[in-house]
XYZ file of C-alpha atoms in Angstrom:
472
model
C 0.000 0.000 0.000
C 2.969 2.257 0.531
C 3.784 1.901 -3.169
C 0.202 2.703 -4.133
C 0.172 5.879 -2.088
C 3.574 6.862 -3.431
C 2.655 6.268 -7.057
C -0.696 8.000 -6.559
C 0.947 11.203 -5.304
C 3.504 11.145 -8.099
C 1.042 10.665 -10.917
C -1.492 13.072 -9.448
C 1.192 15.768 -9.233
C 2.238 15.228 -12.840
C -1.329 15.347 -14.044
C -1.913 18.503 -12.051
C 0.749 20.054 -14.229
C -0.833 18.665 -17.390
C -4.313 19.905 -16.580
C -3.156 23.481 -16.174
C -2.806 23.615 -19.936
C -6.047 23.710 -22.000
C -7.003 24.896 -25.452
C -6.183 28.556 -24.869
C -3.384 28.561 -22.327
C -1.894 31.927 -22.945
C -3.607 35.274 -23.362
C -4.068 36.970 -26.713
C -1.305 39.382 -25.745
C 1.333 36.688 -26.274
C 3.014 36.429 -29.640
C 1.463 33.805 -31.888
C 4.652 31.739 -32.026
C 4.689 31.495 -28.236
C 1.144 30.166 -27.934
C 0.583 26.573 -26.904
C -1.509 24.634 -29.423
C -3.965 22.024 -28.162
C -6.175 19.829 -30.313
C -7.832 16.403 -30.591
C -6.983 13.705 -33.119
C -8.509 10.562 -34.604
C -5.979 8.344 -36.414
C -7.080 5.535 -38.722
C -4.240 3.086 -39.515
C -4.680 0.430 -42.206
C -1.935 -2.199 -42.287
C -1.489 -3.929 -45.615
C 1.460 -5.553 -47.309
C 4.463 -3.211 -47.296
C 2.883 -0.141 -45.714
C 0.727 1.543 -43.126
C -1.887 3.845 -44.668
C -2.852 6.592 -42.226
C -5.883 8.853 -42.298
C -5.206 11.551 -39.669
C -8.129 13.708 -38.566
C -7.399 16.813 -36.460
C -10.163 18.606 -34.572
C -10.695 21.427 -32.038
C -7.987 23.352 -33.862
C -7.240 27.005 -33.010
C -7.517 29.642 -35.732
C -3.760 30.375 -35.852
C -1.131 29.316 -38.381
C 0.294 25.889 -37.553
C 3.300 23.992 -38.802
C 3.267 20.229 -39.316
C 6.037 17.922 -38.167
C 5.790 15.035 -40.585
C 7.168 11.591 -39.708
C 10.582 11.194 -41.320
C 9.527 8.087 -43.249
C 6.133 9.394 -44.363
C 5.300 9.400 -48.078
C 2.290 10.244 -50.287
C 1.242 13.146 -48.077
C -2.034 14.623 -49.226
C -5.472 15.891 -48.293
C -7.893 13.098 -47.456
C -9.936 12.245 -50.554
C -12.809 11.217 -48.324
C -12.873 14.571 -46.548
C -12.169 17.325 -49.089
C -14.133 19.899 -47.074
C -11.666 19.504 -44.246
C -8.592 20.602 -46.198
C -9.392 24.263 -46.794
C -6.629 25.395 -44.404
C -3.939 23.050 -45.736
C -1.218 25.070 -47.483
C 0.022 24.232 -50.989
C 3.294 22.741 -49.736
C 1.437 20.515 -47.233
C 3.732 21.800 -44.472
C 1.019 23.193 -42.246
C -2.285 24.974 -41.815
C -3.089 28.599 -42.533
C -5.231 30.813 -40.349
C -8.893 29.976 -40.530
C -12.058 29.232 -38.630
C -12.429 25.591 -39.702
C -11.679 23.543 -36.608
C -11.250 20.201 -38.411
C -8.689 19.136 -40.998
C -7.823 15.689 -42.377
C -4.646 14.516 -44.103
C -3.401 11.156 -45.327
C 0.071 9.663 -45.571
C 1.807 6.314 -45.705
C 4.600 4.748 -43.648
C 6.521 2.110 -45.648
C 7.349 -1.183 -43.897
C 9.031 -4.328 -45.144
C 7.180 -6.131 -47.930
C 7.689 -9.256 -45.847
C 5.560 -7.657 -43.182
C 6.214 -6.411 -39.670
C 8.595 -8.423 -37.553
C 7.297 -9.762 -34.273
C 8.395 -7.413 -31.522
C 8.862 -4.495 -33.948
C 8.481 -1.010 -32.483
C 7.652 1.759 -34.961
C 8.584 5.134 -33.464
C 7.490 8.658 -34.388
C 5.204 7.478 -37.176
C 2.353 9.939 -36.622
C 1.987 13.545 -37.722
C 2.352 16.175 -34.994
C 1.897 19.935 -34.854
C 4.898 22.041 -33.909
C 4.510 23.306 -30.336
C 1.245 21.381 -30.191
C -0.083 18.813 -27.738
C -3.028 16.488 -28.432
C -5.593 16.610 -25.628
C -7.323 13.387 -26.703
C -6.310 10.698 -29.188
C -8.184 7.791 -30.770
C -6.353 5.211 -32.886
C -8.068 2.624 -35.105
C -5.896 -0.195 -36.476
C -7.269 -2.305 -39.328
C -5.018 -5.248 -40.201
C -5.759 -6.426 -43.739
C -2.990 -9.044 -43.502
C -4.739 -10.739 -40.575
C -1.368 -11.214 -38.891
C -2.982 -11.705 -35.500
C -0.911 -11.054 -32.409
C -0.970 -7.948 -30.240
C -1.071 -4.262 -31.222
C -0.048 -1.673 -28.624
C -0.007 2.136 -28.763
C 0.230 2.978 -25.063
C -3.354 4.242 -25.087
C -6.046 2.139 -23.412
C -7.433 -0.591 -25.671
C -11.212 -0.204 -25.927
C -12.167 -2.673 -28.648
C -10.776 -5.619 -30.612
C -12.472 -7.734 -33.291
C -11.410 -10.533 -35.598
C -13.530 -10.386 -38.743
C -13.547 -12.486 -41.887
C -11.342 -10.170 -43.955
C -9.623 -7.965 -41.372
C -8.662 -7.656 -37.732
C -9.588 -4.451 -35.927
C -8.266 -2.847 -32.732
C -9.240 0.511 -31.237
C -7.422 2.597 -28.650
C -8.601 5.826 -27.042
C -7.366 8.103 -24.258
C -5.928 11.429 -23.189
C -2.671 12.804 -24.559
C -0.478 12.070 -27.582
C 0.668 8.834 -29.154
C 3.932 8.494 -31.077
C 4.699 4.797 -31.436
C 3.168 1.519 -32.520
C 4.220 -1.947 -31.352
C 3.259 -5.322 -32.752
C 4.034 -8.795 -31.459
C 2.968 -12.049 -33.107
C 2.328 -13.846 -29.825
C -0.581 -12.556 -27.786
C 0.674 -11.235 -24.478
C -0.723 -11.896 -21.042
C -2.344 -8.882 -19.406
C -1.424 -9.329 -15.766
C -2.977 -6.026 -14.735
C -5.009 -3.331 -16.428
C -6.918 -0.218 -15.441
C -7.397 3.309 -16.778
C -3.830 4.258 -15.919
C -1.748 1.338 -17.141
C -1.713 -2.089 -18.694
C 0.970 -4.535 -17.592
C 1.940 -7.357 -19.923
C 3.882 -9.995 -17.995
C 5.447 -13.390 -18.514
C 3.878 -14.624 -15.286
C 1.137 -13.473 -12.958
C 2.114 -10.733 -10.504
C 1.900 -11.276 -6.763
C -1.333 -10.682 -4.907
C 0.159 -7.830 -2.863
C 1.423 -6.115 -5.993
C -1.942 -6.463 -7.724
C -3.730 -5.222 -4.612
C -1.597 -2.089 -4.411
C -2.242 -1.340 -8.084
C -5.996 -1.851 -7.706
C -5.974 0.665 -4.872
C -4.987 3.461 -7.231
C -7.775 5.935 -7.961
C -6.325 8.386 -10.480
C -8.079 10.778 -12.831
C -6.912 12.161 -16.190
C -3.692 10.176 -16.095
C -2.098 9.387 -19.442
C -2.247 5.624 -19.822
C 0.956 3.650 -20.477
C 1.626 0.080 -21.571
C 4.381 -1.738 -19.681
C 5.764 -4.881 -21.302
C 7.898 -7.376 -19.423
C 10.667 -8.767 -21.632
C 13.768 -10.891 -21.077
C 15.775 -8.604 -23.375
C 17.004 -5.090 -22.682
C 14.867 -2.829 -24.842
C 14.538 0.921 -25.100
C 11.151 2.357 -24.234
C 9.409 4.828 -26.521
C 6.688 7.308 -25.573
C 3.912 5.479 -23.771
C 5.249 2.001 -24.560
C 7.601 0.917 -21.794
C 9.759 -2.200 -21.619
C 11.111 -3.713 -18.428
C 13.131 -6.838 -17.662
C 11.280 -7.201 -14.377
C 7.995 -6.105 -12.861
C 8.599 -4.675 -9.417
C 7.522 -1.565 -7.571
C 10.781 0.397 -7.823
C 11.349 -0.257 -11.522
C 7.724 0.403 -12.403
C 7.619 3.633 -10.432
C 10.662 5.093 -12.178
C 9.624 4.014 -15.669
C 6.130 5.475 -15.312
C 7.400 8.797 -13.990
C 10.078 9.197 -16.659
C 7.592 8.222 -19.356
C 5.353 11.113 -18.302
C 8.285 13.530 -18.184
C 9.465 12.538 -21.674
C 5.964 13.163 -23.000
C 5.840 16.670 -21.561
C 9.411 17.914 -22.064
C 12.006 17.755 -24.852
C 15.462 16.459 -23.968
C 17.121 16.487 -27.394
C 20.746 17.178 -26.457
C 21.004 16.635 -22.710
C 22.893 14.000 -20.705
C 20.788 11.053 -19.536
C 20.664 12.328 -15.940
C 18.815 15.549 -16.849
C 15.291 14.039 -17.275
C 15.693 12.171 -13.977
C 16.597 15.399 -12.148
C 13.641 17.287 -13.646
C 11.303 14.394 -12.755
C 12.692 14.186 -9.221
C 11.956 17.814 -8.412
C 8.503 17.745 -10.041
C 7.470 14.630 -8.112
C 9.370 15.197 -4.855
C 11.316 11.965 -5.378
C 14.944 11.052 -6.001
C 15.341 9.157 -9.268
C 18.039 8.294 -11.759
C 21.718 7.419 -11.717
C 24.138 7.894 -8.826
C 25.273 11.177 -10.371
C 21.690 12.429 -10.724
C 21.010 11.581 -7.072
C 24.172 13.407 -5.933
C 23.258 16.512 -7.945
C 19.738 16.486 -6.493
C 21.167 16.223 -2.977
C 23.516 19.172 -3.601
C 20.669 21.387 -4.808
C 18.255 20.385 -2.045
C 20.901 20.926 0.629
C 21.589 24.436 -0.640
C 18.109 25.719 -1.553
C 15.777 27.376 0.888
C 12.078 26.481 0.696
C 11.332 29.721 -1.156
C 14.123 29.072 -3.657
C 12.877 25.525 -4.155
C 9.372 26.798 -4.945
C 10.728 29.227 -7.545
C 12.873 26.456 -9.061
C 9.970 23.985 -9.326
C 7.633 26.616 -10.747
C 10.260 27.385 -13.395
C 10.518 23.700 -14.295
C 6.753 23.527 -14.716
C 6.855 26.483 -17.127
C 9.384 24.603 -19.280
C 6.739 22.038 -20.233
C 6.526 21.608 -23.989
C 9.922 23.240 -24.521
C 13.415 21.858 -25.064
C 15.292 21.445 -21.795
C 19.067 21.979 -21.965
C 21.800 22.261 -19.368
C 22.107 25.937 -20.306
C 18.392 26.606 -19.768
C 18.554 24.790 -16.412
C 21.564 26.884 -15.369
C 19.663 30.025 -16.311
C 16.659 28.942 -14.241
C 18.833 27.890 -11.308
C 20.674 31.224 -11.380
C 17.356 33.087 -11.326
C 16.047 30.896 -8.514
C 19.129 31.412 -6.337
C 19.775 35.000 -7.444
C 23.364 33.898 -7.992
C 24.965 33.063 -11.312
C 25.999 29.412 -11.691
C 26.949 26.915 -14.414
C 26.225 23.854 -12.268
C 24.525 21.829 -15.011
C 26.942 22.722 -17.792
C 29.926 21.926 -15.573
C 28.448 18.533 -14.731
C 27.684 17.856 -18.382
C 31.421 18.249 -19.043
C 32.557 16.200 -16.058
C 31.617 12.638 -17.026
C 30.360 10.545 -14.126
C 32.108 12.750 -11.563
C 30.203 15.388 -9.624
C 31.106 19.030 -10.236
C 30.329 21.224 -7.206
C 27.757 23.995 -7.022
C 29.820 27.114 -7.666
C 28.725 30.710 -8.051
C 30.076 33.230 -10.505
C 30.733 36.932 -10.453
C 28.338 38.594 -12.912
C 30.623 41.525 -13.617
C 32.438 41.600 -16.985
C 36.180 40.946 -16.824
C 38.705 43.045 -18.748
C 42.309 42.023 -19.347
C 44.465 44.983 -20.309
C 41.272 46.860 -21.302
C 39.964 44.071 -23.553
C 36.744 42.381 -22.396
C 37.080 38.619 -21.951
C 33.924 36.784 -23.008
C 34.957 33.313 -21.822
C 36.624 34.176 -18.534
C 34.766 32.949 -15.444
C 35.222 34.291 -11.937
C 33.863 31.847 -9.350
C 33.565 31.688 -5.572
C 34.559 28.569 -3.624
C 34.966 28.264 0.153
C 35.602 31.972 0.566
C 38.150 32.034 -2.255
C 37.947 33.866 -5.600
C 39.104 31.876 -8.606
C 39.595 32.789 -12.265
C 39.498 30.441 -15.239
C 43.195 30.360 -16.013
C 43.518 29.388 -19.669
C 41.966 32.580 -21.169
C 44.268 34.699 -18.979
C 47.378 32.719 -19.879
C 46.629 32.861 -23.593
C 46.334 36.646 -23.472
C 49.503 37.016 -21.400
C 51.621 35.084 -23.877
C 51.751 31.725 -22.077
C 50.947 28.261 -23.326
C 49.438 25.645 -21.021
C 48.779 21.938 -21.059
C 47.876 19.064 -18.778
C 50.650 16.495 -18.489
C 51.580 13.373 -16.561
C 52.870 15.322 -13.569
C 50.391 18.155 -13.394
C 49.420 21.414 -15.076
C 52.204 23.007 -17.162
C 52.549 26.703 -18.035
C 55.293 28.170 -20.218
C 56.397 31.424 -21.872
C 59.691 32.458 -23.446
C 61.229 33.378 -20.089
C 59.136 31.607 -17.456
C 57.854 28.078 -16.830
C 55.648 26.532 -14.133
C 54.492 23.074 -13.136
C 51.633 22.611 -10.701
C 51.313 18.974 -9.493
C 47.710 19.719 -8.335
C 47.775 17.064 -5.595
C 51.136 17.857 -3.976
C 51.996 20.812 -1.617
C 54.463 22.511 -3.957
C 54.895 24.029 -7.403
C 57.936 24.340 -9.684
C 59.032 27.661 -11.170
C 61.950 27.718 -13.638
C 63.215 24.392 -12.274
C 63.022 25.549 -8.630
C 60.621 23.928 -6.197
C 58.515 26.043 -3.820
C 56.484 24.564 -0.977
C 52.940 25.856 -0.515
C 50.038 25.542 1.933
C 47.172 25.961 -0.551
C 46.915 24.894 -4.181
C 47.204 27.765 -6.702
C 45.222 25.900 -9.361
C 42.072 23.786 -9.029
C 39.981 21.877 -11.531
C 36.163 21.985 -11.623
C 34.390 20.218 -14.453
C 36.643 20.462 -17.497
C 38.060 23.871 -16.527
C 41.105 24.929 -14.538
C 40.987 27.914 -12.168
C 43.612 29.940 -10.325
C 43.060 31.605 -6.973
C 43.165 35.407 -7.167
C 46.080 35.934 -4.806
C 48.175 33.368 -6.698
C 47.228 34.978 -10.025
C 48.595 38.310 -8.816
C 51.701 36.794 -7.267
C 52.783 34.326 -9.971
C 51.736 36.062 -13.172
C 52.611 39.639 -12.251
C 49.223 41.290 -12.641
C 47.026 43.618 -10.642
C 43.295 43.058 -10.100
C 41.086 46.110 -9.732
C 37.360 45.897 -9.036
C 34.479 48.335 -9.260
C 30.724 47.877 -9.057
C 30.516 47.490 -12.819
C 33.642 45.554 -13.854
C 36.781 43.636 -12.952
C 40.092 44.748 -14.468
C 43.188 42.566 -14.730
C 46.263 44.524 -15.765
C 49.857 43.488 -16.211
C 52.376 45.273 -13.989
C 54.429 47.851 -15.826
C 58.034 46.732 -16.276
């Protein structure tokens, strides 16, 4: 029952986010390109030898211009011959819809498949038309199999009807939210649990306690998912989830991340980013060891007010692409301190980069502004990214077997990094603190050491930081 209560709170929270968006989310004062687009869709899929023929009906459309995102493999794109009256907004290039009052439009297209037919266990991804910056509120999918291949069709939506007729087999799915993928398996699968929120396909029956906890869920407006137990490691897609085992912990994480992937775009981010976003939105700790460490760092630092601002900002990112840069921007705004925490961790492999804060003032070196020079604060110390400074002062630098090397025509340094000394022009000097430290992929030098070793002065005002070489 603990799992049921936990999963209930998670899913209810996610759906609370989803339900805040309806057909007209933003006011008319927003620019058209910033408006969220919501609509309904009815998709008729006919499977015959070598192709899927799709008749895609869009309804409850807004009056604005809209751009289509066609499936990469789609061919024979056209207006539906059966519904000519519902193509009056379709532009000549078939790339989108023009402004208009007609709320319904219908297009057709085909998705080629092997002439030998679909393979059992084949997952077809991103095969349905979408609208740029649009989210379907409700989707119905009809699948008519003219090949009578039998087996099991899955979309992730709830299955509401299935018939085996003389000439065709028919399956219907209907539910809230979008659908992107289609799965077919020759062998009929065993439904070990099903309700309005999920359908579990298992190799064996689930335990009574597990089934009881799932039956105790009473959720509304939750986007249904299909979870398929398989002995092979398979990548999930959209609302179709694969798992090598059916247990509470695995199921919980897969369901949550499935919802997050449906609501946010993570095109170029490390794998730990979706888990971090999901963790803060659901008040859980999910993901890899690195994701969990990053979450702990942020939670330990943030006040309750900062945490509220951070979570509200994450909610506003729904429907947009999430990047490490956009998360750093949001985190900086939430903390009122500039940081590159996510970008530094993206460049630090599996190791954790610390939460560091940056000076917002521009830095000038001999009166030239330095665009890529960071000034950070760590444990009461002020550190500067060293490579941009060295390059402008006529030094070369590299990382070698025995530390960080710096060289000019007349001067050379070696900083072992993990030993209490440095070498200057072949002479060793013992030290108490390290002049140079590494965070993420970058090397930094402490301000006092910068002044002492590289013969510069640092002057600060409210508006800028100046680094100037000492006159000879």
